PDB file of C-alpha atoms in Angstrom:
ATOM      1  CA  UNK A  85      -6.222  12.778  12.567  1.00 46.00           C
ATOM      2  CA  UNK A  86      -6.619  16.433  13.505  1.00 48.00           C
ATOM      3  CA  UNK A  87      -7.751  19.349  11.367  1.00 54.00           C
ATOM      4  CA  UNK A  88      -4.181  20.011  10.158  1.00 63.00           C
ATOM      5  CA  UNK A  89      -3.981  17.586   7.243  1.00 70.00           C
ATOM      6  CA  UNK A  90      -0.652  17.313   5.459  1.00 84.00           C
ATOM      7  CA  UNK A  91      -1.015  19.188   2.097  1.00 89.00           C
ATOM      8  CA  UNK A  92       0.433  16.301   0.072  1.00 89.00           C
ATOM      9  CA  UNK A  93      -1.897  13.825   1.790  1.00 88.00           C
ATOM     10  CA  UNK A  94      -4.814  16.193   1.224  1.00 90.00           C
ATOM     11  CA  UNK A  95      -3.971  16.357  -2.501  1.00 93.00           C
ATOM     12  CA  UNK A  96      -3.759  12.549  -2.757  1.00 92.00           C
ATOM     13  CA  UNK A  97      -7.127  12.186  -0.990  1.00 92.00           C
ATOM     14  CA  UNK A  98      -8.615  14.727  -3.412  1.00 94.00           C
ATOM     15  CA  UNK A  99      -7.282  12.679  -6.362  1.00 94.00           C
ATOM     16  CA  UNK A 100      -8.812   9.524  -4.856  1.00 94.00           C
ATOM     17  CA  UNK A 101     -12.144  11.328  -4.436  1.00 94.00           C
ATOM     18  CA  UNK A 102     -12.041  12.416  -8.098  1.00 95.00           C
ATOM     19  CA  UNK A 103     -11.264   8.839  -9.149  1.00 94.00           C
ATOM     20  CA  UNK A 104     -14.273   7.602  -7.158  1.00 94.00           C
ATOM     21  CA  UNK A 105     -16.494  10.059  -9.057  1.00 95.00           C
ATOM     22  CA  UNK A 106     -14.992   8.980 -12.403  1.00 95.00           C
ATOM     23  CA  UNK A 107     -15.622   5.317 -11.529  1.00 94.00           C
ATOM     24  CA  UNK A 108     -19.269   6.044 -10.741  1.00 95.00           C
ATOM     25  CA  UNK A 109     -19.673   8.061 -13.958  1.00 95.00           C
ATOM     26  CA  UNK A 110     -18.116   5.228 -15.979  1.00 95.00           C
ATOM     27  CA  UNK A 111     -20.412   2.710 -14.281  1.00 94.00           C
ATOM     28  CA  UNK A 112     -23.477   4.872 -15.019  1.00 94.00           C
ATOM     29  CA  UNK A 113     -22.335   5.285 -18.639  1.00 93.00           C
ATOM     30  CA  UNK A 114     -21.954   1.516 -19.137  1.00 92.00           C
ATOM     31  CA  UNK A 115     -25.173   0.479 -17.385  1.00 93.00           C
ATOM     32  CA  UNK A 116     -27.521   1.098 -20.377  1.00 92.00           C
ATOM     33  CA  UNK A 117     -25.366  -1.246 -22.508  1.00 91.00           C
ATOM     34  CA  UNK A 118     -25.841  -4.040 -19.980  1.00 92.00           C
ATOM     35  CA  UNK A 119     -29.593  -3.395 -19.728  1.00 92.00           C
ATOM     36  CA  UNK A 120     -29.947  -3.469 -23.540  1.00 91.00           C
ATOM     37  CA  UNK A 121     -27.903  -6.665 -23.657  1.00 91.00           C
ATOM     38  CA  UNK A 122     -30.228  -8.259 -21.097  1.00 92.00           C
ATOM     39  CA  UNK A 123     -33.293  -7.209 -23.135  1.00 91.00           C
ATOM     40  CA  UNK A 124     -31.851  -8.817 -26.286  1.00 90.00           C
ATOM     41  CA  UNK A 125     -31.131 -12.030 -24.347  1.00 89.00           C
ATOM     42  CA  UNK A 126     -34.715 -12.048 -23.048  1.00 90.00           C
ATOM     43  CA  UNK A 127     -36.064 -11.679 -26.614  1.00 88.00           C
ATOM     44  CA  UNK A 128     -33.811 -14.508 -27.830  1.00 88.00           C
ATOM     45  CA  UNK A 129     -35.078 -16.764 -25.026  1.00 89.00           C
ATOM     46  CA  UNK A 130     -38.684 -15.984 -25.977  1.00 89.00           C
ATOM     47  CA  UNK A 131     -38.023 -16.837 -29.632  1.00 86.00           C
ATOM     48  CA  UNK A 132     -35.971 -19.912 -28.739  1.00 85.00           C
ATOM     49  CA  UNK A 133     -33.308 -19.279 -31.409  1.00 85.00           C
ATOM     50  CA  UNK A 134     -30.621 -16.774 -32.364  1.00 84.00           C
ATOM     51  CA  UNK A 135     -31.372 -15.138 -35.689  1.00 86.00           C
ATOM     52  CA  UNK A 136     -28.519 -13.678 -37.822  1.00 88.00           C
ATOM     53  CA  UNK A 137     -29.839 -10.198 -36.932  1.00 87.00           C
ATOM     54  CA  UNK A 138     -29.571 -10.834 -33.188  1.00 85.00           C
ATOM     55  CA  UNK A 139     -26.207 -12.554 -33.639  1.00 88.00           C
ATOM     56  CA  UNK A 140     -24.630  -9.482 -35.268  1.00 89.00           C
ATOM     57  CA  UNK A 141     -26.387  -7.179 -32.800  1.00 90.00           C
ATOM     58  CA  UNK A 142     -25.081  -9.204 -29.842  1.00 90.00           C
ATOM     59  CA  UNK A 143     -21.515  -9.046 -31.190  1.00 92.00           C
ATOM     60  CA  UNK A 144     -21.629  -5.258 -31.291  1.00 92.00           C
ATOM     61  CA  UNK A 145     -23.299  -5.012 -27.892  1.00 92.00           C
ATOM     62  CA  UNK A 146     -20.773  -7.355 -26.268  1.00 93.00           C
ATOM     63  CA  UNK A 147     -17.895  -5.361 -27.775  1.00 93.00           C
ATOM     64  CA  UNK A 148     -19.355  -2.175 -26.282  1.00 93.00           C
ATOM     65  CA  UNK A 149     -19.955  -3.825 -22.883  1.00 93.00           C
ATOM     66  CA  UNK A 150     -16.394  -5.210 -22.804  1.00 93.00           C
ATOM     67  CA  UNK A 151     -14.925  -1.798 -23.662  1.00 93.00           C
ATOM     68  CA  UNK A 152     -17.039  -0.183 -20.914  1.00 93.00           C
ATOM     69  CA  UNK A 153     -15.958  -2.829 -18.387  1.00 92.00           C
ATOM     70  CA  UNK A 154     -12.286  -2.386 -19.323  1.00 92.00           C
ATOM     71  CA  UNK A 155     -12.542   1.394 -18.896  1.00 93.00           C
ATOM     72  CA  UNK A 156     -14.136   0.928 -15.467  1.00 94.00           C
ATOM     73  CA  UNK A 157     -11.527  -1.688 -14.483  1.00 92.00           C
ATOM     74  CA  UNK A 158      -8.739   0.708 -15.476  1.00 92.00           C
ATOM     75  CA  UNK A 159     -10.185   3.432 -13.234  1.00 94.00           C
ATOM     76  CA  UNK A 160     -10.605   0.930 -10.385  1.00 93.00           C
ATOM     77  CA  UNK A 161      -6.942  -0.081 -10.746  1.00 91.00           C
ATOM     78  CA  UNK A 162      -5.923   3.593 -10.605  1.00 93.00           C
ATOM     79  CA  UNK A 163      -7.968   3.977  -7.400  1.00 93.00           C
ATOM     80  CA  UNK A 164      -6.354   0.871  -5.877  1.00 90.00           C
ATOM     81  CA  UNK A 165      -2.900   2.238  -6.761  1.00 90.00           C
ATOM     82  CA  UNK A 166      -3.804   5.619  -5.230  1.00 92.00           C
ATOM     83  CA  UNK A 167      -4.982   3.932  -2.000  1.00 90.00           C
ATOM     84  CA  UNK A 168      -1.683   2.016  -1.804  1.00 86.00           C
ATOM     85  CA  UNK A 169       0.216   5.277  -2.400  1.00 88.00           C
ATOM     86  CA  UNK A 170      -1.739   7.019   0.390  1.00 88.00           C
ATOM     87  CA  UNK A 171      -1.117   4.128   2.801  1.00 84.00           C
ATOM     88  CA  UNK A 172       2.585   4.109   1.991  1.00 80.00           C
ATOM     89  CA  UNK A 173       2.840   7.878   2.431  1.00 83.00           C
ATOM     90  CA  UNK A 174       0.980   7.807   5.756  1.00 81.00           C
ATOM     91  CA  UNK A 175       3.222   5.010   7.057  1.00 73.00           C
ATOM     92  CA  UNK A 176       6.331   7.027   6.113  1.00 73.00           C
ATOM     93  CA  UNK A 177       5.110  10.243   7.726  1.00 69.00           C
ATOM     94  CA  UNK A 178       3.886   8.857  11.046  1.00 60.00           C
ATOM     95  CA  UNK A 179       6.088  10.528  13.628  1.00 47.00           C
ATOM     96  CA  UNK A 180       4.504   9.194  16.788  1.00 50.00           C
ATOM     97  CA  UNK A 181       6.995   7.502  19.124  1.00 50.00           C
ATOM     98  CA  UNK A 182       6.748   3.734  19.425  1.00 53.00           C
ATOM     99  CA  UNK A 183       4.468   2.575  22.212  1.00 49.00           C
ATOM    100  CA  UNK A 184       6.805   1.228  24.903  1.00 53.00           C
ATOM    101  CA  UNK A 185       4.653  -1.772  25.828  1.00 60.00           C
ATOM    102  CA  UNK A 186       1.946  -3.256  23.660  1.00 64.00           C
ATOM    103  CA  UNK A 187      -0.143  -6.271  24.569  1.00 69.00           C
ATOM    104  CA  UNK A 188       0.071  -9.172  22.134  1.00 69.00           C
ATOM    105  CA  UNK A 189      -3.675  -9.043  21.482  1.00 74.00           C
ATOM    106  CA  UNK A 190      -3.434  -5.398  20.403  1.00 74.00           C
ATOM    107  CA  UNK A 191      -0.402  -6.174  18.248  1.00 70.00           C
ATOM    108  CA  UNK A 192      -2.134  -9.113  16.573  1.00 73.00           C
ATOM    109  CA  UNK A 193      -5.199  -6.904  15.930  1.00 78.00           C
ATOM    110  CA  UNK A 194      -2.902  -4.410  14.173  1.00 72.00           C
ATOM    111  CA  UNK A 195      -1.336  -7.192  12.083  1.00 70.00           C
ATOM    112  CA  UNK A 196      -4.810  -8.521  11.211  1.00 73.00           C
ATOM    113  CA  UNK A 197      -6.010  -5.029  10.204  1.00 74.00           C
ATOM    114  CA  UNK A 198      -2.931  -4.499   8.013  1.00 71.00           C
ATOM    115  CA  UNK A 199      -3.432  -7.917   6.405  1.00 68.00           C
ATOM    116  CA  UNK A 200      -6.991  -6.967   5.424  1.00 67.00           C
ATOM    117  CA  UNK A 201      -5.610  -3.928   3.588  1.00 66.00           C
ATOM    118  CA  UNK A 202      -2.850  -5.642   1.630  1.00 67.00           C
ATOM    119  CA  UNK A 203      -2.372  -4.342  -1.907  1.00 67.00           C
ATOM    120  CA  UNK A 204      -4.535  -6.040  -4.504  1.00 72.00           C
ATOM    121  CA  UNK A 205      -3.082  -7.478  -7.696  1.00 76.00           C
ATOM    122  CA  UNK A 206      -5.328  -7.805 -10.736  1.00 77.00           C
ATOM    123  CA  UNK A 207      -4.281  -9.326 -14.037  1.00 80.00           C
ATOM    124  CA  UNK A 208      -4.621  -6.992 -17.012  1.00 78.00           C
ATOM    125  CA  UNK A 209      -4.850  -9.951 -19.394  1.00 80.00           C
ATOM    126  CA  UNK A 210      -6.083 -13.487 -18.985  1.00 81.00           C
ATOM    127  CA  UNK A 211      -2.587 -14.959 -19.277  1.00 85.00           C
ATOM    128  CA  UNK A 212      -0.657 -12.465 -17.141  1.00 86.00           C
ATOM    129  CA  UNK A 213       1.153 -14.189 -14.285  1.00 85.00           C
ATOM    130  CA  UNK A 214       1.103 -12.734 -10.758  1.00 84.00           C
ATOM    131  CA  UNK A 215       4.223 -10.895  -9.600  1.00 81.00           C
ATOM    132  CA  UNK A 216       6.609 -12.160  -6.914  1.00 80.00           C
ATOM    133  CA  UNK A 217       5.329 -11.872  -3.313  1.00 77.00           C
ATOM    134  CA  UNK A 218       1.726 -12.112  -4.525  1.00 78.00           C
ATOM    135  CA  UNK A 219       0.106 -14.848  -2.470  1.00 74.00           C
ATOM    136  CA  UNK A 220       2.645 -17.617  -1.925  1.00 77.00           C
ATOM    137  CA  UNK A 221       4.977 -16.662  -4.796  1.00 81.00           C
ATOM    138  CA  UNK A 222       8.565 -16.233  -3.715  1.00 82.00           C
ATOM    139  CA  UNK A 223      10.514 -13.051  -4.453  1.00 82.00           C
ATOM    140  CA  UNK A 224      13.476 -13.308  -6.805  1.00 82.00           C
ATOM    141  CA  UNK A 225      16.927 -13.532  -5.237  1.00 81.00           C
ATOM    142  CA  UNK A 226      17.770  -9.866  -5.909  1.00 84.00           C
ATOM    143  CA  UNK A 227      14.708  -8.519  -4.024  1.00 85.00           C
ATOM    144  CA  UNK A 228      15.467  -6.383  -0.956  1.00 87.00           C
ATOM    145  CA  UNK A 229      12.703  -5.737   1.577  1.00 85.00           C
ATOM    146  CA  UNK A 230      12.236  -1.941   1.946  1.00 86.00           C
ATOM    147  CA  UNK A 231      13.004  -0.203   5.228  1.00 85.00           C
ATOM    148  CA  UNK A 232       9.953   0.087   7.505  1.00 80.00           C
ATOM    149  CA  UNK A 233       8.183  -3.052   6.231  1.00 81.00           C
ATOM    150  CA  UNK A 234       6.820  -5.457   8.819  1.00 80.00           C
ATOM    151  CA  UNK A 235       8.037  -9.027   8.425  1.00 83.00           C
ATOM    152  CA  UNK A 236       8.201 -12.378  10.151  1.00 82.00           C
ATOM    153  CA  UNK A 237      11.940 -12.802  10.774  1.00 84.00           C
ATOM    154  CA  UNK A 238      13.911 -15.877  11.799  1.00 84.00           C
ATOM    155  CA  UNK A 239      16.547 -14.687  14.286  1.00 84.00           C
ATOM    156  CA  UNK A 240      19.053 -16.175  16.695  1.00 81.00           C
ATOM    157  CA  UNK A 241      17.962 -15.739  20.298  1.00 76.00           C
ATOM    158  CA  UNK A 242      20.249 -14.842  23.201  1.00 75.00           C
ATOM    159  CA  UNK A 243      20.924 -18.536  23.851  1.00 79.00           C
ATOM    160  CA  UNK A 244      21.646 -19.358  20.197  1.00 78.00           C
ATOM    161  CA  UNK A 245      18.238 -20.854  19.383  1.00 83.00           C
ATOM    162  CA  UNK A 246      16.267 -19.876  16.261  1.00 84.00           C
ATOM    163  CA  UNK A 247      13.095 -17.849  16.892  1.00 82.00           C
ATOM    164  CA  UNK A 248      10.434 -16.386  14.627  1.00 84.00           C
ATOM    165  CA  UNK A 249       9.539 -12.813  15.574  1.00 84.00           C
ATOM    166  CA  UNK A 250       7.371  -9.973  14.288  1.00 82.00           C
ATOM    167  CA  UNK A 251       9.840  -7.325  13.195  1.00 83.00           C
ATOM    168  CA  UNK A 252      10.279  -4.068  11.321  1.00 83.00           C
ATOM    169  CA  UNK A 253      13.040  -3.913   8.712  1.00 86.00           C
ATOM    170  CA  UNK A 254      15.674  -1.309   9.640  1.00 87.00           C
ATOM    171  CA  UNK A 255      18.277  -1.897   6.922  1.00 89.00           C
ATOM    172  CA  UNK A 256      19.920  -4.448   4.648  1.00 88.00           C
ATOM    173  CA  UNK A 257      23.662  -5.077   4.517  1.00 87.00           C
ATOM    174  CA  UNK A 258      24.494  -6.252   0.993  1.00 85.00           C
ATOM    175  CA  UNK A 259      28.000  -7.450   1.930  1.00 86.00           C
ATOM    176  CA  UNK A 260      26.787  -9.815   4.662  1.00 84.00           C
ATOM    177  CA  UNK A 261      23.397 -10.550   3.082  1.00 83.00           C
ATOM    178  CA  UNK A 262      21.672  -9.819   6.397  1.00 86.00           C
ATOM    179  CA  UNK A 263      18.854  -7.545   7.500  1.00 87.00           C
ATOM    180  CA  UNK A 264      18.812  -5.432  10.639  1.00 87.00           C
ATOM    181  CA  UNK A 265      15.347  -5.676  12.183  1.00 87.00           C
ATOM    182  CA  UNK A 266      13.613  -4.337  15.292  1.00 84.00           C
ATOM    183  CA  UNK A 267      11.479  -6.724  17.335  1.00 82.00           C
ATOM    184  CA  UNK A 268       8.079  -5.020  17.513  1.00 78.00           C
ATOM    185  CA  UNK A 269       6.824  -7.537  20.065  1.00 73.00           C
ATOM    186  CA  UNK A 270       9.628  -7.278  22.628  1.00 70.00           C
ATOM    187  CA  UNK A 271       8.247  -8.144  26.062  1.00 61.00           C
ATOM    188  CA  UNK A 272      10.680  -5.921  27.941  1.00 54.00           C
ATOM    189  CA  UNK A 273       9.070  -2.801  26.482  1.00 45.00           C
ATOM    190  CA  UNK A 274      12.247  -1.748  24.694  1.00 44.00           C
ATOM    191  CA  UNK A 275      13.478  -2.063  21.141  1.00 46.00           C
ATOM    192  CA  UNK A 276      15.544  -5.161  20.463  1.00 52.00           C
ATOM    193  CA  UNK A 277      17.545  -5.243  17.242  1.00 55.00           C
ATOM    194  CA  UNK A 278      18.651  -8.382  15.421  1.00 58.00           C
ATOM    195  CA  UNK A 279      20.639  -9.248  12.367  1.00 58.00           C
ATOM    196  CA  UNK A 280      18.914 -11.909  10.303  1.00 59.00           C
ATOM    197  CA  UNK A 281      19.750 -13.878   7.145  1.00 51.00           C
ATOM    198  CA  UNK A 282      17.797 -13.241   3.960  1.00 49.00           C
ATOM    199  CA  UNK A 283      16.912 -16.935   3.772  1.00 44.00           C
TER     200      UNK A 283
END
C-alpha cells in the first residue's frame, strides 16, 4: 500500500487503533482485581478453610472481576467487528485487474491466508447458539451469498460432468435460483463464467 491511503480506510484504522488502546486500558484497570483475588485465594489455602468473611469478600471480588472481563470482552468484540469491516472495505475497493494466470500453489496460499482471517464468532451468553455459516452450520434457505465472495461451486463442465471449482460470486438470479460465478482458477488464463444451482 502506498502513501496515499484512502481517507475512509484511514479513519477506520484510526478507530481500530483507538480500540486497541481502550482494550489495553481496560486490561490494566482489571488487573489489580485479579491480583487481589489471587492473594485472597492464597490466604484461604494457607488457612485451609473459607471463613464467612472471605466468602463474602470473594463474592464481591468475583463480581468485580466478571464485570471487568465483560467490559474487556465487549471492547475485543468491537475490535473484531472493526477488523472485519476494514477487510470487507478493502476487498470492495481493490481495483487491481485480475492476474491473467495464477499458479495453483499461489492460489491455494491465498485461500489458506484468507481462511486464517475468517471472522470470529463469540457467544455473548453461555446459551447463545452460533449463527448460520459458523463452522459447519448450514445457512437458512433464504440466504443469498453476497457478490464478490469466494466459494466452492459445483458447476456443469463443458462435457456435462459436475465439477467443484474455486469461484467468485458475480450475481444471483432469484427466478432461476442460480448463481453466476467466475472461475478464479481457470487454467486458460481467462475468466470463465458459470451458472450454478444454490444446492
